[in-house]
């Protein structure tokens, strides 16, 4: 694969595999933390993450446009974005450091934790650096983001064991592990961006990006409004309702990882839009999203019981969220089409009138439509019906499902207007048939809700699915063989490049 090529299958598979691996590494890191620090300090860590999330919001504004400009081979886009994001990162870190004493006083957190909170300002700055690095790599070699994620996760585990378990540095050890792992990830990305640093920054880009950043801010606000529904669930459903929903959504989110199979579609559409790429992405995502969703339905109670036996009662919530995740996966492809076909930023000048008329603005407005459905509905249902924790969780999941399914259909209509493409109904039908056979087998062969037995059932279900699919879908067989060959060839070429330099 040359540097300019983007192979949908290979890039998507690499990103999907490393995202799944990150689930395991994340769990191991969490176990190291929870077994090495007191519960009170673990709560401090959670609070710190919540606070940091507000100061890293600005990290993705400029990188969003860097990706689009880099995909269209606009010279100097990375260098310009890097300079601007470094400045924004320094300002955000400084504001965070200045406000931290006030924040911990307002939250009545002990002053002994002030150095820990101040130390975390490095994370704010690192987030801005990583965001612009990944934005530049994404349209050129998207699979390298998967390798970068793997480098971060492995580094985090090794450093975490050394600093958290062996040396027992507590919260400082946790933050040091994350900061050092991010530095290693940055150094890994530098290998692929060294040439871009030689380009000249373009001031004209900055003016266009800052004007267009109105879209980014518009999108960020919609997400914050939607979060009000989660707060209502906590207020009117209680702590247990939030726990039920958190456990169910954690498992259902794994279904969403299948969307990474279409990871390279967006930059490819920015560079060279072809409808066959959309169809291929739908095939790839469908091949894993459907069995993962139905598998979560069949094993809902067992999967929840792995986290904690009391969560098994929320199996209906997990079933709804798994189906919701399936629609969200397809929704992400339609979003890529809508965003990828928008040429707003390809023009020399960006006016506010063009921004408000753009497909990007329309796409972000749909998030407000989702909030308009979910937030008031959640408030009224939970306030008027006064359900118990389990019922509240079920109502909340159902409301979210209605919103997600409705918006997915809307995005499909909009995507078809942007670019006519074929839905591979034949392939989807075969994926569904194979997944139904797998689901029936899982229901027949029940087992106690233990971790080992549940994982064995997951493995058996996967084998049954791919055996049935291989028997009924010749195209799936050819696709798997092609991807395997492509992965082996590219890994071999990567090893050669690693030894010879960029």
Short mmCIF file of C-alpha atoms in Angstrom, two decimals:
data_model
loop_
_atom_site.label_atom_id
_atom_site.label_comp_id
_atom_site.label_asym_id
_atom_site.label_seq_id
_atom_site.Cartn_x
_atom_site.Cartn_y
_atom_site.Cartn_z
CA UNK A 1 0.00 0.00 0.00
CA UNK A 2 1.42 3.39 -0.99
CA UNK A 3 1.29 6.36 1.31
CA UNK A 4 -1.56 7.98 -0.61
CA UNK A 5 -3.83 4.94 -0.68
CA UNK A 6 -6.58 4.35 1.81
CA UNK A 7 -7.75 0.77 1.95
CA UNK A 8 -11.13 0.62 3.57
CA UNK A 9 -10.98 -3.02 4.62
CA UNK A 10 -7.50 -3.03 6.10
CA UNK A 11 -7.76 0.34 7.87
CA UNK A 12 -11.15 -0.48 9.33
CA UNK A 13 -10.13 -3.93 10.51
CA UNK A 14 -6.96 -2.63 12.20
CA UNK A 15 -8.90 0.09 14.02
CA UNK A 16 -11.64 -2.34 15.06
CA UNK A 17 -9.19 -4.93 16.40
CA UNK A 18 -7.21 -2.44 18.45
CA UNK A 19 -10.39 -0.85 19.81
CA UNK A 20 -11.54 -4.27 21.01
CA UNK A 21 -8.10 -4.91 22.52
CA UNK A 22 -8.34 -1.55 24.30
CA UNK A 23 -11.40 -2.87 26.16
CA UNK A 24 -9.23 -5.57 27.73
CA UNK A 25 -6.27 -3.30 28.43
CA UNK A 26 -8.58 -0.67 29.88
CA UNK A 27 -10.10 -3.25 32.22
CA UNK A 28 -6.65 -4.41 33.37
CA UNK A 29 -5.55 -0.83 34.02
CA UNK A 30 -8.75 -0.15 35.97
CA UNK A 31 -8.14 -3.25 38.09
CA UNK A 32 -4.61 -2.06 38.86
CA UNK A 33 -5.95 1.32 39.93
CA UNK A 34 -8.90 0.08 42.01
CA UNK A 35 -6.74 -2.45 43.85
CA UNK A 36 -3.94 0.00 44.57
CA UNK A 37 -5.69 3.21 45.62
CA UNK A 38 -8.36 3.73 48.31
CA UNK A 39 -11.99 4.11 47.16
CA UNK A 40 -11.90 7.79 48.14
CA UNK A 41 -8.95 8.45 45.81
CA UNK A 42 -10.61 6.47 43.03
CA UNK A 43 -13.55 8.84 43.41
CA UNK A 44 -11.13 11.77 43.19
CA UNK A 45 -9.80 10.31 39.94
CA UNK A 46 -13.32 10.13 38.51
CA UNK A 47 -13.99 13.72 39.52
CA UNK A 48 -10.69 14.79 37.95
CA UNK A 49 -11.67 13.15 34.66
CA UNK A 50 -15.01 14.98 34.70
CA UNK A 51 -13.29 18.34 35.25
CA UNK A 52 -10.64 17.69 32.59
CA UNK A 53 -13.35 16.93 30.02
CA UNK A 54 -14.44 20.59 30.09
CA UNK A 55 -10.91 21.88 29.45
CA UNK A 56 -10.23 19.49 26.56
CA UNK A 57 -13.36 20.47 24.63
CA UNK A 58 -11.33 22.92 22.54
CA UNK A 59 -8.79 20.26 21.52
CA UNK A 60 -10.83 18.99 18.56
CA UNK A 61 -12.07 22.27 17.03
CA UNK A 62 -9.06 23.05 14.81
CA UNK A 63 -8.16 19.35 14.16
CA UNK A 64 -11.62 18.83 12.63
CA UNK A 65 -10.66 21.23 9.84
CA UNK A 66 -7.09 19.93 9.64
CA UNK A 67 -8.47 16.51 8.68
CA UNK A 68 -10.61 17.98 5.92
CA UNK A 69 -7.81 20.15 4.53
CA UNK A 70 -5.21 17.38 4.77
CA UNK A 71 -7.56 14.99 2.96
CA UNK A 72 -7.72 17.47 0.07
CA UNK A 73 -3.92 17.77 0.12
CA UNK A 74 -3.86 21.43 1.15
CA UNK A 75 -0.17 22.15 1.82
CA UNK A 76 0.66 23.52 5.25
CA UNK A 77 -2.61 22.39 6.83
CA UNK A 78 -0.91 20.27 9.51
CA UNK A 79 1.77 22.85 10.35
CA UNK A 80 -0.87 25.54 10.65
CA UNK A 81 -3.16 23.38 12.76
CA UNK A 82 -0.27 22.30 14.98
CA UNK A 83 0.79 25.88 15.71
CA UNK A 84 -2.75 26.98 16.51
CA UNK A 85 -3.59 23.95 18.65
CA UNK A 86 -0.36 24.27 20.64
CA UNK A 87 -1.36 27.85 21.46
CA UNK A 88 -4.91 26.81 22.38
CA UNK A 89 -3.53 23.94 24.47
CA UNK A 90 -1.21 26.25 26.41
CA UNK A 91 -4.05 28.69 27.07
CA UNK A 92 -6.45 25.91 28.14
CA UNK A 93 -3.83 24.39 30.45
CA UNK A 94 -3.09 27.78 32.01
CA UNK A 95 -6.79 28.53 32.58
CA UNK A 96 -7.24 25.07 34.10
CA UNK A 97 -4.27 25.57 36.45
CA UNK A 98 -5.58 28.97 37.55
CA UNK A 99 -9.12 27.70 38.18
CA UNK A 100 -8.22 24.41 39.90
CA UNK A 101 -7.81 25.93 43.40
CA UNK A 102 -11.26 27.52 43.09
CA UNK A 103 -12.80 24.32 41.73
CA UNK A 104 -11.54 22.04 44.51
CA UNK A 105 -12.63 24.59 47.12
CA UNK A 106 -16.11 24.74 45.60
CA UNK A 107 -16.30 20.94 45.55
CA UNK A 108 -14.92 20.75 49.11
CA UNK A 109 -11.97 18.58 48.07
CA UNK A 110 -9.01 18.45 50.45
CA UNK A 111 -6.08 20.75 49.70
CA UNK A 112 -3.73 17.76 49.80
CA UNK A 113 -5.06 16.85 46.34
CA UNK A 114 -4.23 20.25 44.82
CA UNK A 115 -0.81 19.08 43.48
CA UNK A 116 -2.51 16.10 41.81
CA UNK A 117 -5.06 18.34 40.10
CA UNK A 118 -2.34 20.76 38.99
CA UNK A 119 -0.22 17.88 37.65
CA UNK A 120 -3.15 16.91 35.44
CA UNK A 121 -2.80 20.18 33.49
CA UNK A 122 -0.22 18.33 31.39
CA UNK A 123 -3.01 16.03 30.18
CA UNK A 124 -4.94 19.05 28.88
CA UNK A 125 -1.96 20.13 26.79
CA UNK A 126 -1.23 16.58 25.57
CA UNK A 127 -4.81 16.20 24.39
CA UNK A 128 -4.42 19.20 22.11
CA UNK A 129 -1.18 17.82 20.64
CA UNK A 130 -2.59 14.32 20.10
CA UNK A 131 -5.77 15.68 18.54
CA UNK A 132 -3.95 17.59 15.80
CA UNK A 133 -1.47 14.73 15.19
CA UNK A 134 -4.31 12.24 14.74
CA UNK A 135 -6.24 14.70 12.56
CA UNK A 136 -3.30 14.89 10.14
CA UNK A 137 -2.64 11.13 10.07
CA UNK A 138 -6.32 10.16 9.70
CA UNK A 139 -6.76 11.13 6.01
CA UNK A 140 -3.37 9.74 4.95
CA UNK A 141 -2.86 6.47 6.83
CA UNK A 142 -5.90 5.90 9.08
CA UNK A 143 -4.68 2.47 10.19
CA UNK A 144 -1.75 4.15 11.98
CA UNK A 145 -4.22 5.58 14.47
CA UNK A 146 -4.99 1.99 15.43
CA UNK A 147 -1.31 1.23 15.88
CA UNK A 148 -0.96 4.44 17.89
CA UNK A 149 -3.82 3.37 20.15
CA UNK A 150 -2.11 0.00 20.66
CA UNK A 151 1.18 1.71 21.55
CA UNK A 152 -0.63 3.89 24.10
CA UNK A 153 -2.53 0.99 25.69
CA UNK A 154 0.53 -1.25 26.04
CA UNK A 155 2.65 1.63 27.37
CA UNK A 156 -0.09 2.51 29.84
CA UNK A 157 -0.19 -1.06 31.17
CA UNK A 158 3.58 -1.40 31.54
CA UNK A 159 4.02 2.01 33.14
CA UNK A 160 0.93 1.48 35.26
CA UNK A 161 2.31 -1.75 36.68
CA UNK A 162 5.63 -0.07 37.46
CA UNK A 163 4.26 3.12 39.02
CA UNK A 164 0.93 2.00 40.48
CA UNK A 165 1.53 -1.61 41.56
CA UNK A 166 5.30 -1.93 42.05
CA UNK A 167 6.27 1.54 43.31
CA UNK A 168 2.78 2.34 44.70
CA UNK A 169 2.72 6.01 43.77
CA UNK A 170 -1.08 6.25 44.07
CA UNK A 171 -2.86 8.94 42.07
CA UNK A 172 0.44 10.49 41.00
CA UNK A 173 1.41 7.10 39.59
CA UNK A 174 -1.88 6.83 37.71
CA UNK A 175 -1.49 10.28 36.13
CA UNK A 176 2.21 9.70 35.42
CA UNK A 177 1.36 6.47 33.59
CA UNK A 178 -1.22 8.20 31.42
CA UNK A 179 0.98 11.22 30.71
CA UNK A 180 4.06 9.13 29.85
CA UNK A 181 2.01 6.76 27.66
CA UNK A 182 0.64 9.76 25.75
CA UNK A 183 4.17 11.07 25.22
CA UNK A 184 5.18 7.70 23.76
CA UNK A 185 2.12 7.82 21.49
CA UNK A 186 3.07 11.33 20.35
CA UNK A 187 6.60 10.16 19.54
CA UNK A 188 5.13 7.26 17.56
CA UNK A 189 3.01 9.66 15.49
CA UNK A 190 5.97 11.99 14.95
CA UNK A 191 7.53 9.34 12.74
CA UNK A 192 4.75 9.81 10.19
CA UNK A 193 4.57 13.61 10.42
CA UNK A 194 8.22 14.66 10.27
CA UNK A 195 7.92 15.80 6.65
CA UNK A 196 4.80 17.86 7.33
CA UNK A 197 6.75 19.93 9.87
CA UNK A 198 8.89 21.21 6.99
CA UNK A 199 5.89 22.83 5.32
CA UNK A 200 5.01 26.47 5.93
CA UNK A 201 2.04 27.53 8.01
CA UNK A 202 -0.70 29.37 6.11
CA UNK A 203 -2.35 32.26 7.94
CA UNK A 204 -5.33 32.27 5.58
CA UNK A 205 -6.30 28.82 6.88
CA UNK A 206 -6.55 30.13 10.44
CA UNK A 207 -9.05 32.83 9.49
CA UNK A 208 -11.23 30.31 7.66
CA UNK A 209 -11.03 27.75 10.45
CA UNK A 210 -11.87 30.22 13.21
CA UNK A 211 -14.91 31.43 11.30
CA UNK A 212 -16.05 27.87 10.56
CA UNK A 213 -15.40 26.80 14.17
CA UNK A 214 -18.87 28.14 14.88
CA UNK A 215 -20.01 24.72 13.66
CA UNK A 216 -17.82 22.92 16.21
CA UNK A 217 -19.11 25.03 19.08
CA UNK A 218 -22.67 24.46 17.85
CA UNK A 219 -22.06 20.71 17.96
CA UNK A 220 -20.45 20.76 21.41
CA UNK A 221 -23.43 22.60 22.91
CA UNK A 222 -25.89 20.00 21.62
CA UNK A 223 -23.96 17.24 23.37
CA UNK A 224 -24.07 19.12 26.67
CA UNK A 225 -27.83 19.64 26.35
CA UNK A 226 -28.35 15.94 25.67
CA UNK A 227 -26.41 15.10 28.85
CA UNK A 228 -29.25 16.67 30.86
CA UNK A 229 -31.25 13.49 30.27
CA UNK A 230 -28.63 11.46 32.14
CA UNK A 231 -28.87 13.90 35.04
CA UNK A 232 -32.66 13.51 35.11
CA UNK A 233 -32.22 9.73 35.22
CA UNK A 234 -29.94 10.10 38.24
CA UNK A 235 -32.27 12.58 40.00
CA UNK A 236 -35.58 10.77 39.48
CA UNK A 237 -34.38 7.18 39.14
CA UNK A 238 -31.72 7.22 41.82
CA UNK A 239 -28.19 5.86 41.96
CA UNK A 240 -29.23 2.33 41.01
CA UNK A 241 -30.94 3.45 37.81
CA UNK A 242 -27.71 5.16 36.74
CA UNK A 243 -25.79 2.00 37.66
CA UNK A 244 -28.16 -0.22 35.64
CA UNK A 245 -27.90 2.08 32.64
CA UNK A 246 -24.14 2.44 32.95
CA UNK A 247 -23.61 -1.32 33.03
CA UNK A 248 -25.95 -1.91 30.07
CA UNK A 249 -24.50 0.88 27.94
CA UNK A 250 -20.94 -0.30 28.67
CA UNK A 251 -21.71 -3.66 27.05
CA UNK A 252 -23.86 -2.22 24.26
CA UNK A 253 -21.07 0.20 23.36
CA UNK A 254 -18.93 -2.76 22.28
CA UNK A 255 -21.43 -3.30 19.45
CA UNK A 256 -20.64 0.25 18.39
CA UNK A 257 -16.99 -0.66 17.89
CA UNK A 258 -18.00 -2.33 14.64
CA UNK A 259 -18.42 1.18 13.22
CA UNK A 260 -14.62 1.41 13.13
CA UNK A 261 -14.72 -0.97 10.16
CA UNK A 262 -15.83 2.08 8.15
CA UNK A 263 -13.21 4.27 9.82
CA UNK A 264 -11.48 5.21 6.54
CA UNK A 265 -14.68 6.10 4.66
CA UNK A 266 -14.85 9.75 5.74
CA UNK A 267 -11.36 10.83 4.57
CA UNK A 268 -11.75 8.80 1.39
CA UNK A 269 -14.97 10.63 0.54
CA UNK A 270 -13.25 13.96 1.17
CA UNK A 271 -10.55 13.08 -1.35
CA UNK A 272 -12.39 11.03 -3.96
CA UNK A 273 -16.09 10.32 -3.47
CA UNK A 274 -17.29 6.99 -4.89
CA UNK A 275 -20.60 5.35 -4.03
CA UNK A 276 -19.04 1.87 -4.09
CA UNK A 277 -17.01 2.82 -1.00
CA UNK A 278 -20.22 3.51 0.93
CA UNK A 279 -21.69 0.17 -0.14
CA UNK A 280 -18.49 -1.65 0.86
CA UNK A 281 -18.52 0.06 4.26
CA UNK A 282 -22.12 -1.01 4.82
CA UNK A 283 -21.17 -4.60 3.99
CA UNK A 284 -18.18 -4.64 6.33
CA UNK A 285 -20.01 -3.04 9.24
CA UNK A 286 -23.09 -5.21 8.78
CA UNK A 287 -20.96 -8.37 8.85
CA UNK A 288 -19.97 -7.73 12.48
CA UNK A 289 -22.56 -5.29 13.84
CA UNK A 290 -25.53 -7.61 13.30
CA UNK A 291 -24.07 -10.71 15.05
CA UNK A 292 -22.60 -8.56 17.84
CA UNK A 293 -25.98 -6.93 18.46
CA UNK A 294 -27.95 -10.20 18.42
CA UNK A 295 -25.25 -11.86 20.51
CA UNK A 296 -25.67 -9.18 23.17
CA UNK A 297 -29.42 -9.81 23.06
CA UNK A 298 -29.02 -13.58 23.49
CA UNK A 299 -26.44 -13.27 26.28
CA UNK A 300 -27.84 -10.11 27.89
CA UNK A 301 -28.34 -11.47 31.40
CA UNK A 302 -25.05 -13.40 31.46
CA UNK A 303 -23.02 -10.44 30.17
CA UNK A 304 -24.48 -8.11 32.79
CA UNK A 305 -23.96 -10.67 35.55
CA UNK A 306 -20.24 -10.72 34.73
CA UNK A 307 -20.04 -7.10 35.88
CA UNK A 308 -22.18 -7.74 38.94
CA UNK A 309 -24.97 -10.29 39.53
CA UNK A 310 -27.41 -7.52 40.49
CA UNK A 311 -27.12 -5.98 37.01
CA UNK A 312 -28.68 -9.07 35.43
CA UNK A 313 -32.09 -7.60 36.20
CA UNK A 314 -31.45 -4.92 33.56
CA UNK A 315 -31.32 -7.40 30.66
CA UNK A 316 -34.26 -5.74 28.85
CA UNK A 317 -32.39 -2.44 28.96
CA UNK A 318 -29.33 -4.09 27.41
CA UNK A 319 -31.48 -5.65 24.69
CA UNK A 320 -32.90 -2.24 23.77
CA UNK A 321 -29.50 -0.54 23.88
CA UNK A 322 -27.94 -3.29 21.73
CA UNK A 323 -30.54 -2.73 19.01
CA UNK A 324 -30.04 1.01 19.45
CA UNK A 325 -26.27 0.52 18.99
CA UNK A 326 -26.90 -1.39 15.75
CA UNK A 327 -28.79 1.56 14.29
CA UNK A 328 -26.12 3.96 15.56
CA UNK A 329 -23.45 2.03 13.66
CA UNK A 330 -25.27 2.51 10.36
CA UNK A 331 -26.02 6.10 11.34
CA UNK A 332 -22.28 6.79 11.59
CA UNK A 333 -21.83 5.72 7.96
CA UNK A 334 -24.59 8.05 6.81
CA UNK A 335 -22.95 10.85 8.82
CA UNK A 336 -19.66 10.18 7.03
CA UNK A 337 -21.42 10.52 3.67
CA UNK A 338 -23.09 13.79 4.64
CA UNK A 339 -19.89 15.28 6.10
CA UNK A 340 -17.61 13.89 3.41
CA UNK A 341 -19.68 15.31 0.56
CA UNK A 342 -19.83 18.81 2.04
CA UNK A 343 -17.54 21.21 0.12
CA UNK A 344 -18.02 24.27 2.33
CA UNK A 345 -14.38 24.46 3.39
CA UNK A 346 -13.07 23.71 -0.12
CA UNK A 347 -14.04 27.22 -1.21
CA UNK A 348 -11.58 30.15 -0.87
CA UNK A 349 -13.88 32.07 1.47
CA UNK A 350 -16.30 30.84 4.13
CA UNK A 351 -19.25 33.10 4.92
CA UNK A 352 -21.68 32.69 7.80
CA UNK A 353 -24.50 32.39 5.29
CA UNK A 354 -22.80 29.40 3.69
CA UNK A 355 -22.17 27.87 7.11
CA UNK A 356 -25.84 28.00 8.07
CA UNK A 357 -26.86 26.52 4.70
CA UNK A 358 -24.26 23.73 4.79
CA UNK A 359 -24.93 20.04 5.31
CA UNK A 360 -22.57 20.11 8.29
CA UNK A 361 -24.85 22.60 10.05
CA UNK A 362 -27.90 20.50 9.18
CA UNK A 363 -26.19 17.37 10.50
CA UNK A 364 -25.35 19.05 13.80
CA UNK A 365 -28.89 20.42 14.05
CA UNK A 366 -30.14 16.83 14.11
CA UNK A 367 -28.33 16.46 17.45
CA UNK A 368 -30.56 19.22 18.81
CA UNK A 369 -33.56 17.34 17.42
CA UNK A 370 -32.39 14.28 19.35
CA UNK A 371 -32.05 16.36 22.51
CA UNK A 372 -35.53 17.80 21.90
CA UNK A 373 -36.92 14.26 21.89
CA UNK A 374 -34.89 12.73 24.70
CA UNK A 375 -34.52 15.47 27.34
CA UNK A 376 -38.16 16.62 27.80
CA UNK A 377 -39.50 13.07 27.33
CA UNK A 378 -37.16 11.72 30.00
CA UNK A 379 -38.08 14.51 32.39
CA UNK A 380 -41.84 14.10 31.95
CA UNK A 381 -41.89 10.29 32.03
CA UNK A 382 -39.67 9.98 35.09
CA UNK A 383 -41.29 12.90 36.91
CA UNK A 384 -44.91 11.87 36.29
CA UNK A 385 -44.68 8.08 36.49
CA UNK A 386 -42.21 7.99 39.41
CA UNK A 387 -40.89 4.54 38.41
CA UNK A 388 -38.49 2.42 40.42
CA UNK A 389 -34.82 2.23 39.41
CA UNK A 390 -35.23 -0.65 36.97
CA UNK A 391 -38.32 0.81 35.29
CA UNK A 392 -36.68 4.23 35.02
CA UNK A 393 -33.71 2.69 33.25
CA UNK A 394 -35.99 0.84 30.84
CA UNK A 395 -38.01 3.98 30.04
CA UNK A 396 -34.83 5.99 29.47
CA UNK A 397 -33.37 3.35 27.15
CA UNK A 398 -36.64 3.17 25.18
CA UNK A 399 -36.78 6.94 24.73
CA UNK A 400 -33.19 6.96 23.49
CA UNK A 401 -33.92 4.11 21.09
CA UNK A 402 -36.86 5.96 19.53
CA UNK A 403 -34.68 9.03 19.01
CA UNK A 404 -31.72 7.11 17.58
CA UNK A 405 -33.82 5.05 15.16
CA UNK A 406 -35.71 8.13 13.96
CA UNK A 407 -32.52 10.09 13.37
CA UNK A 408 -30.83 7.16 11.64
CA UNK A 409 -33.65 7.04 9.09
CA UNK A 410 -33.43 10.83 8.66
CA UNK A 411 -29.67 10.67 8.10
CA UNK A 412 -30.17 7.89 5.56
CA UNK A 413 -32.50 10.12 3.54
CA UNK A 414 -30.04 13.03 3.72
CA UNK A 415 -27.09 10.81 2.79
CA UNK A 416 -28.92 9.51 -0.29
CA UNK A 417 -29.52 13.10 -1.39
CA UNK A 418 -25.80 13.84 -1.02
CA UNK A 419 -24.69 10.74 -2.93
CA UNK A 420 -26.78 7.94 -4.46
CA UNK A 421 -25.52 4.59 -3.14
CA UNK A 422 -26.78 1.05 -2.95
CA UNK A 423 -27.78 -0.65 0.28
CA UNK A 424 -26.39 -4.22 0.10
CA UNK A 425 -29.66 -5.83 1.19
CA UNK A 426 -28.57 -9.26 -0.03
CA UNK A 427 -25.45 -9.23 2.14
CA UNK A 428 -27.33 -7.81 5.12
CA UNK A 429 -29.93 -10.56 4.76
CA UNK A 430 -27.22 -13.25 4.81
CA UNK A 431 -25.56 -11.65 7.83
CA UNK A 432 -28.94 -11.63 9.59
CA UNK A 433 -29.65 -15.29 8.75
CA UNK A 434 -26.25 -16.43 10.04
CA UNK A 435 -26.69 -14.30 13.17
CA UNK A 436 -30.14 -15.78 13.85
CA UNK A 437 -28.69 -19.30 13.67
CA UNK A 438 -26.00 -18.22 16.12
CA UNK A 439 -28.59 -16.65 18.44
CA UNK A 440 -30.75 -19.79 18.41
CA UNK A 441 -27.72 -21.90 19.32
CA UNK A 442 -26.85 -19.59 22.21
CA UNK A 443 -30.38 -19.78 23.55
CA UNK A 444 -30.40 -23.58 23.33
CA UNK A 445 -27.04 -24.04 25.04
CA UNK A 446 -27.58 -22.07 28.21
CA UNK A 447 -25.00 -21.96 30.99
CA UNK A 448 -24.54 -20.36 34.42
CA UNK A 449 -23.61 -16.67 34.32
CA UNK A 450 -19.91 -17.09 35.02
CA UNK A 451 -17.13 -15.23 33.27
CA UNK A 452 -15.37 -18.27 31.79
CA UNK A 453 -18.56 -19.99 30.65
CA UNK A 454 -19.93 -16.77 29.14
CA UNK A 455 -16.71 -16.16 27.20
CA UNK A 456 -16.83 -19.76 25.93
CA UNK A 457 -20.39 -19.16 24.71
CA UNK A 458 -19.23 -15.95 22.99
CA UNK A 459 -16.45 -17.91 21.25
CA UNK A 460 -18.79 -20.74 20.23
CA UNK A 461 -21.34 -18.23 18.92
CA UNK A 462 -18.66 -16.49 16.85
CA UNK A 463 -17.53 -19.79 15.34
CA UNK A 464 -21.10 -20.79 14.48
CA UNK A 465 -21.77 -17.41 12.87
CA UNK A 466 -18.71 -17.41 10.62
CA UNK A 467 -19.18 -21.07 9.67
CA UNK A 468 -22.77 -20.42 8.59
CA UNK A 469 -21.83 -17.16 6.86
CA UNK A 470 -18.97 -18.82 4.97
CA UNK A 471 -21.37 -21.49 3.76
CA UNK A 472 -24.01 -19.08 2.43
CA UNK A 473 -21.99 -16.00 1.38
CA UNK A 474 -19.22 -16.42 -1.19
CA UNK A 475 -18.46 -12.69 -1.13
CA UNK A 476 -17.83 -12.81 2.63
CA UNK A 477 -15.37 -15.67 2.15
CA UNK A 478 -13.49 -13.75 -0.52
CA UNK A 479 -13.50 -10.60 1.59
CA UNK A 480 -12.00 -12.38 4.61
CA UNK A 481 -9.26 -13.96 2.47
CA UNK A 482 -8.47 -10.62 0.81
CA UNK A 483 -8.27 -8.76 4.10
CA UNK A 484 -6.04 -11.44 5.64
CA UNK A 485 -3.64 -11.22 2.69
CA UNK A 486 -3.69 -7.43 2.80
CA UNK A 487 -2.96 -7.36 6.54
CA UNK A 488 0.01 -9.72 6.20
CA UNK A 489 1.46 -7.81 3.24
CA UNK A 490 1.05 -4.42 4.88
CA UNK A 491 2.50 -5.55 8.20
CA UNK A 492 5.51 -6.90 6.31
CA UNK A 493 5.92 -3.59 4.46
CA UNK A 494 5.52 -1.70 7.74
CA UNK A 495 8.35 -3.69 9.30
CA UNK A 496 10.56 -2.83 6.32
CA UNK A 497 9.66 0.89 6.58
CA UNK A 498 10.28 0.85 10.32
CA UNK A 499 13.79 -0.40 9.72
CA UNK A 500 14.60 1.94 6.83
CA UNK A 501 13.04 5.15 8.16
CA UNK A 502 10.00 7.21 7.12
#
